[in-house]
Backbone as XML, in Angstrom:
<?xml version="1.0"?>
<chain id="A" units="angstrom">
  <residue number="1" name="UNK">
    <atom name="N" x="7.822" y="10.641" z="33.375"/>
    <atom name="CA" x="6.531" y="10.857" z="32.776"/>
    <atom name="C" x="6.021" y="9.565" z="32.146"/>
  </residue>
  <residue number="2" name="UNK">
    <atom name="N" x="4.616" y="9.135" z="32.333"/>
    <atom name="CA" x="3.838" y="8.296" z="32.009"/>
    <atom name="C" x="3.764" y="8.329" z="30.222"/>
  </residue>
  <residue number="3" name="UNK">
    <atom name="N" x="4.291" y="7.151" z="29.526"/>
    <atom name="CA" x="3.900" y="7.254" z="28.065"/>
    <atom name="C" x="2.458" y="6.909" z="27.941"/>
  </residue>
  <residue number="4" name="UNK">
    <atom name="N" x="1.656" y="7.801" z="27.805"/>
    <atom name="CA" x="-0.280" y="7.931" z="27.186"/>
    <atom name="C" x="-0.764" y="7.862" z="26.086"/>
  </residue>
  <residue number="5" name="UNK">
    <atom name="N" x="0.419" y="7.577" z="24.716"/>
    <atom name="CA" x="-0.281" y="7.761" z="23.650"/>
    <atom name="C" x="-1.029" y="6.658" z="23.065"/>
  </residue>
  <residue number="6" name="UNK">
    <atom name="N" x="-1.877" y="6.779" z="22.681"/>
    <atom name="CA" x="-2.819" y="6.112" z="22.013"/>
    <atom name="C" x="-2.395" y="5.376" z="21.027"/>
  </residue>
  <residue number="7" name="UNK">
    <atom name="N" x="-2.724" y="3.566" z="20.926"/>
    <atom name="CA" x="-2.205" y="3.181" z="19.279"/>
    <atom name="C" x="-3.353" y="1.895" z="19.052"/>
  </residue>
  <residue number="8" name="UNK">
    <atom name="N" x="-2.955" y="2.000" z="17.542"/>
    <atom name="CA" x="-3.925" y="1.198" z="17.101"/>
    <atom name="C" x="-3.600" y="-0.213" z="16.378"/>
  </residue>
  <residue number="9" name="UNK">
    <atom name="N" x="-4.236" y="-1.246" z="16.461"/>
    <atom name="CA" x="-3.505" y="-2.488" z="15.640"/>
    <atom name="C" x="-4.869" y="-2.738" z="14.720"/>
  </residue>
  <residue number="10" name="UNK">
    <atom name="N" x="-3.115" y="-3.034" z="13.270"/>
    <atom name="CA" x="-4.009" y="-3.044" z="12.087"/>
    <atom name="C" x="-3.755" y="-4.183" z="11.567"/>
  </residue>
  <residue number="11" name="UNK">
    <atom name="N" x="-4.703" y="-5.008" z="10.909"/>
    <atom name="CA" x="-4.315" y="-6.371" z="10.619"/>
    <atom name="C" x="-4.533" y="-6.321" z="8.682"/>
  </residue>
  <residue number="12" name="UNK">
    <atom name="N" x="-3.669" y="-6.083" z="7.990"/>
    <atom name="CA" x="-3.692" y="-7.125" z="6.551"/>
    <atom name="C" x="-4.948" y="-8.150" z="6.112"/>
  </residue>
  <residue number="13" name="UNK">
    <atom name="N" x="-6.330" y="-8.633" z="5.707"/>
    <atom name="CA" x="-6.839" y="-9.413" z="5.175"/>
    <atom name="C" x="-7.185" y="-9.410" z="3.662"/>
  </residue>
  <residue number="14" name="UNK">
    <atom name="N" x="-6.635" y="-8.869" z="2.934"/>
    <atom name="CA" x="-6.501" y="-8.998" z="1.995"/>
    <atom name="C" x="-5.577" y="-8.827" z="1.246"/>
  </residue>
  <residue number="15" name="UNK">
    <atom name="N" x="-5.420" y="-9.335" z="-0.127"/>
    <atom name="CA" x="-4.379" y="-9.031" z="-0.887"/>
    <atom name="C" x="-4.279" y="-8.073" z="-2.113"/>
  </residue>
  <residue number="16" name="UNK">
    <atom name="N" x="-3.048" y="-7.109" z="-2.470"/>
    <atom name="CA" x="-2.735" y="-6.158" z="-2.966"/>
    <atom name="C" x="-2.310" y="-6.233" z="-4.392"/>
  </residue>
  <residue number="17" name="UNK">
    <atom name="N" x="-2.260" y="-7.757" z="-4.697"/>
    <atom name="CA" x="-2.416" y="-8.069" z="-5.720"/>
    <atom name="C" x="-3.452" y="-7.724" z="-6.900"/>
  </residue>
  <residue number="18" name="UNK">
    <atom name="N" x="-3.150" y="-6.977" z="-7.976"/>
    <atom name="CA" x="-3.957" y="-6.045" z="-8.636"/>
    <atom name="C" x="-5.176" y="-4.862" z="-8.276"/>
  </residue>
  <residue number="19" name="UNK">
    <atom name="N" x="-4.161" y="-4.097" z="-7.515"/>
    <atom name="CA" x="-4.878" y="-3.253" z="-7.022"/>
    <atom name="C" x="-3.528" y="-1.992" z="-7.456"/>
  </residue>
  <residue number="20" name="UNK">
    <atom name="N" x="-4.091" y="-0.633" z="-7.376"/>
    <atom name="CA" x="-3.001" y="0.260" z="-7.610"/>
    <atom name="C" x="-2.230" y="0.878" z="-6.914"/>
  </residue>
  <residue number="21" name="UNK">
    <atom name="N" x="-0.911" y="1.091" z="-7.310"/>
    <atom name="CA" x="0.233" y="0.985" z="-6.930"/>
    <atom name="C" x="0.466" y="1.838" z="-5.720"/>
  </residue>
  <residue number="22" name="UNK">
    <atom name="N" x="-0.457" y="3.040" z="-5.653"/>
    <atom name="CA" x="-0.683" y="3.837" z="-4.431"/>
    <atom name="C" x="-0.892" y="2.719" z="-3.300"/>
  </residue>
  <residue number="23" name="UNK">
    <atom name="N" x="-2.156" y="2.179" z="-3.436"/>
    <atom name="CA" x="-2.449" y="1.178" z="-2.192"/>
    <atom name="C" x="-1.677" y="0.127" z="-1.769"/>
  </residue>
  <residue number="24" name="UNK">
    <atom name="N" x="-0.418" y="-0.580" z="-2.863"/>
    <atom name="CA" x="0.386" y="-1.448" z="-2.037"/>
    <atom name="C" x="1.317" y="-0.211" z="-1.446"/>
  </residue>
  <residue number="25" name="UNK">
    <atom name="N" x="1.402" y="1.266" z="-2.080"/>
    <atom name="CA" x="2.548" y="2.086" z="-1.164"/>
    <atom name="C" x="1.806" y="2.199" z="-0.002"/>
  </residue>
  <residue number="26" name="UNK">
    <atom name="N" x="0.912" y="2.483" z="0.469"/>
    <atom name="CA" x="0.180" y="2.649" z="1.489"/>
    <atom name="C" x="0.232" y="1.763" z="2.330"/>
  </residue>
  <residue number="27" name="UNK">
    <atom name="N" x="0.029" y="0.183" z="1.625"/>
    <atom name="CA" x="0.048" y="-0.892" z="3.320"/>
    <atom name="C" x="1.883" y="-0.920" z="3.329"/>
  </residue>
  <residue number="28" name="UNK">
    <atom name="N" x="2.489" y="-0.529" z="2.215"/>
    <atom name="CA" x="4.682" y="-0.734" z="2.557"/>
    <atom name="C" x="4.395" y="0.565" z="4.077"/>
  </residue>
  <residue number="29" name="UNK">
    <atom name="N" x="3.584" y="1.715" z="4.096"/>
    <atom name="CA" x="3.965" y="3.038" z="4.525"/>
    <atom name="C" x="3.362" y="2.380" z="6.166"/>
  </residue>
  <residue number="30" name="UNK">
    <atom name="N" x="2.079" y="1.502" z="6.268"/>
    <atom name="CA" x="1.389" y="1.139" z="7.128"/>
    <atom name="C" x="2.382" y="0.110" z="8.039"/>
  </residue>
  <residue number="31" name="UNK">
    <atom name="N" x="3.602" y="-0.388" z="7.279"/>
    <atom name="CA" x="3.837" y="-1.739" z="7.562"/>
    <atom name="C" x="3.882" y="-2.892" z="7.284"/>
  </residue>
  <residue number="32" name="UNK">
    <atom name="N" x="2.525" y="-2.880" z="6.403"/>
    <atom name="CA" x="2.321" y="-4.152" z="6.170"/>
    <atom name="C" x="2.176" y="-4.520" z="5.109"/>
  </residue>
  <residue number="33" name="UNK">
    <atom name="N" x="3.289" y="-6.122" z="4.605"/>
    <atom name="CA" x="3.803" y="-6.655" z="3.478"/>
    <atom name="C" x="2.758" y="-7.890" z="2.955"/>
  </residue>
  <residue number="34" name="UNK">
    <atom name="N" x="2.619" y="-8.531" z="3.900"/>
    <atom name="CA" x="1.964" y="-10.207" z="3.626"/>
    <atom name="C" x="0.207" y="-9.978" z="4.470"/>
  </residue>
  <residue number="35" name="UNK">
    <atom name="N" x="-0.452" y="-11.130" z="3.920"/>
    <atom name="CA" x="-1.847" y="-11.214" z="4.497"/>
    <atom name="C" x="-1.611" y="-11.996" z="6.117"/>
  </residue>
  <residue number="36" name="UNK">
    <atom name="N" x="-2.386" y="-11.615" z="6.845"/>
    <atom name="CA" x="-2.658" y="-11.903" z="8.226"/>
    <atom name="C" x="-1.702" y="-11.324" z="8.780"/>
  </residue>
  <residue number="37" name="UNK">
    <atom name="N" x="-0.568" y="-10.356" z="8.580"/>
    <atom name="CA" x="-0.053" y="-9.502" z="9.626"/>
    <atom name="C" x="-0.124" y="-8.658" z="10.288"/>
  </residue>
  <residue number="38" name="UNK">
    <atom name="N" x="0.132" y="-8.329" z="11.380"/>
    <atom name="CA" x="-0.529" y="-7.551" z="12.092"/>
    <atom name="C" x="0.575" y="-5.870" z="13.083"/>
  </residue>
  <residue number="39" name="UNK">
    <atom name="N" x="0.164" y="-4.365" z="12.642"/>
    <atom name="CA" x="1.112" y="-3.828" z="13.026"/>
    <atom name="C" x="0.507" y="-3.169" z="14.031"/>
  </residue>
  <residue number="40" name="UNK">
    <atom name="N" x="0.884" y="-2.595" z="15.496"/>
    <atom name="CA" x="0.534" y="-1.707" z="16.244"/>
    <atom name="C" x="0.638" y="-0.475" z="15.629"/>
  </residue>
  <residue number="41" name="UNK">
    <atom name="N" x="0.287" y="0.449" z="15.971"/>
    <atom name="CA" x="1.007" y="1.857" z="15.757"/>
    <atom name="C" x="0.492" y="3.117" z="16.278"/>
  </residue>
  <residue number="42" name="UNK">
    <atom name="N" x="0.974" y="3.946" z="16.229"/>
    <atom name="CA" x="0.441" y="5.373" z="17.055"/>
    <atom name="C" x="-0.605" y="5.691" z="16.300"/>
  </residue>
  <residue number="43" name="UNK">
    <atom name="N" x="-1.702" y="5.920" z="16.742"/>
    <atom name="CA" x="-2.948" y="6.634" z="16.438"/>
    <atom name="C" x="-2.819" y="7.710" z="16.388"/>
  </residue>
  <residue number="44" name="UNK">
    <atom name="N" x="-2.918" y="8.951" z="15.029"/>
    <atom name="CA" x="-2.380" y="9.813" z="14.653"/>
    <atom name="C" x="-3.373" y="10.370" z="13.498"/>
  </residue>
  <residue number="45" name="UNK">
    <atom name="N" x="-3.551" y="11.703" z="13.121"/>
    <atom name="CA" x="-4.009" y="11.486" z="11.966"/>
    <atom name="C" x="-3.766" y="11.274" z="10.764"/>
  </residue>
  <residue number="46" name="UNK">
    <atom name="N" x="-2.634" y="10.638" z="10.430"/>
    <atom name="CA" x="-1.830" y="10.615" z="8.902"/>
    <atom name="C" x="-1.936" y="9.149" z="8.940"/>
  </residue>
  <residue number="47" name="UNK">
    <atom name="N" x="-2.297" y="8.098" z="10.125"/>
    <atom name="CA" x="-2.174" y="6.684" z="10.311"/>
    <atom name="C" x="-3.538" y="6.405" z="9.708"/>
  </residue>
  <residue number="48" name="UNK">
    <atom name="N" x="-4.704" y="6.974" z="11.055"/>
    <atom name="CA" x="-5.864" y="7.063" z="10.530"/>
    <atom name="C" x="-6.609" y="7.185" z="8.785"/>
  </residue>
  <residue number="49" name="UNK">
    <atom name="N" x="-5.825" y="8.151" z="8.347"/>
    <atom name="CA" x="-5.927" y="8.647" z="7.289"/>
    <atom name="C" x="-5.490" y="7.601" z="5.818"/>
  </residue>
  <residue number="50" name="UNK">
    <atom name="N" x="-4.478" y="7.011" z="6.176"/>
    <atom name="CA" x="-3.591" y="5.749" z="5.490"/>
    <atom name="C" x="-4.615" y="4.581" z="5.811"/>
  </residue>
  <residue number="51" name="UNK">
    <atom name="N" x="-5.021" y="4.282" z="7.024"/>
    <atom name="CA" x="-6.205" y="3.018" z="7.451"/>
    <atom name="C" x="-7.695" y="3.264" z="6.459"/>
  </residue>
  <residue number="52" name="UNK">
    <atom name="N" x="-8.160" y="4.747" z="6.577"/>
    <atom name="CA" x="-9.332" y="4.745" z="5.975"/>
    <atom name="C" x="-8.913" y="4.773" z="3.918"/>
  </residue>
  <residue number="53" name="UNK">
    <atom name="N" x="-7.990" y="4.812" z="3.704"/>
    <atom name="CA" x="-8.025" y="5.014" z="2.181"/>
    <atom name="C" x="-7.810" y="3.250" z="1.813"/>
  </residue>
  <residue number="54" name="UNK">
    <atom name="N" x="-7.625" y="2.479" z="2.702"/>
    <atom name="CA" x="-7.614" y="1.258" z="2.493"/>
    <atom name="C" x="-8.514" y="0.012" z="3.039"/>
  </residue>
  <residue number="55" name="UNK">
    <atom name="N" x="-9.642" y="0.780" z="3.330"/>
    <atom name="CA" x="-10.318" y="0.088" z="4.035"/>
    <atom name="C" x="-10.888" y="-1.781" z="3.852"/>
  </residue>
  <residue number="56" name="UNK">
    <atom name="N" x="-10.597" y="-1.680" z="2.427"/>
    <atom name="CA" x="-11.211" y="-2.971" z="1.806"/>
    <atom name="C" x="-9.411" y="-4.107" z="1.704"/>
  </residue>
  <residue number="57" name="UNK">
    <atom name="N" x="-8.413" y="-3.616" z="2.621"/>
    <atom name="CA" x="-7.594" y="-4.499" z="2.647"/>
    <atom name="C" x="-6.985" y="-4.381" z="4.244"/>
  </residue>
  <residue number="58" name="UNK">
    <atom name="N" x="-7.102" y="-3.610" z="4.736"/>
    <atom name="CA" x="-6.728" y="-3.923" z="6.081"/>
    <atom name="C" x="-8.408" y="-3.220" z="7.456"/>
  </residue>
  <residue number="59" name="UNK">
    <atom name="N" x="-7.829" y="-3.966" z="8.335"/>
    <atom name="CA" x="-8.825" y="-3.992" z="9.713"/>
    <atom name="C" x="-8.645" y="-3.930" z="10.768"/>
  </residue>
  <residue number="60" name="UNK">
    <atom name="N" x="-9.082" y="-2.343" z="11.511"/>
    <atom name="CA" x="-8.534" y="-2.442" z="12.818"/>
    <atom name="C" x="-9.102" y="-3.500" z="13.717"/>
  </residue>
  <residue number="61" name="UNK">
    <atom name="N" x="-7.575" y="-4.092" z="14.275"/>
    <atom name="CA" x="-8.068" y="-4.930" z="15.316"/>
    <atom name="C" x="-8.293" y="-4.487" z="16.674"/>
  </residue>
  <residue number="62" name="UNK">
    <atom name="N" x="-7.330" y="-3.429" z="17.194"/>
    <atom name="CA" x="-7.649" y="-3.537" z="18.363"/>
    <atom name="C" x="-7.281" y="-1.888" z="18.658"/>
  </residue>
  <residue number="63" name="UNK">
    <atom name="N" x="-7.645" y="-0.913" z="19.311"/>
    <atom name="CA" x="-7.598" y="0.255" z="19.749"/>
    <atom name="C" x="-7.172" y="0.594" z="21.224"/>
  </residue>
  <residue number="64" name="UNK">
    <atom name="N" x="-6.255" y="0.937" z="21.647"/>
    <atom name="CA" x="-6.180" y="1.108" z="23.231"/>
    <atom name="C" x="-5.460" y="2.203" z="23.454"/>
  </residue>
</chain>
């Protein structure tokens, strides 16, 4: 069987530095530690959901 699932890459541009403690758990839960990194991941709705509550520190790059 053909793997079809959908994923999304999310890139880090900003920093988490004084921001609250939920949102650095959120980019640890996303993946992502440092600025300019970048994680693939399954497009899902709990991913989605983690991407939009952080919108002002990470950016989808690429969708496929």
């Amino acid at each position: 069987m053909a793997d079809n699932k959908k994923t999304v890459t999310v890139e880090q541009y900003a920093s988490a530095n004084r921001r609250p403690e939920k949102q650095s758990q959120t980019l640890r839960g996303l993946g992502l530690d440092k600025l300019n990194r970048r994680r693939t991941l399954e497009d899902t709705p709990a991913v989605r959901g983690m991407i939009n509550s952080i919108p002002h520190l990470v950016r989808v790059v690429d969708e496929a």
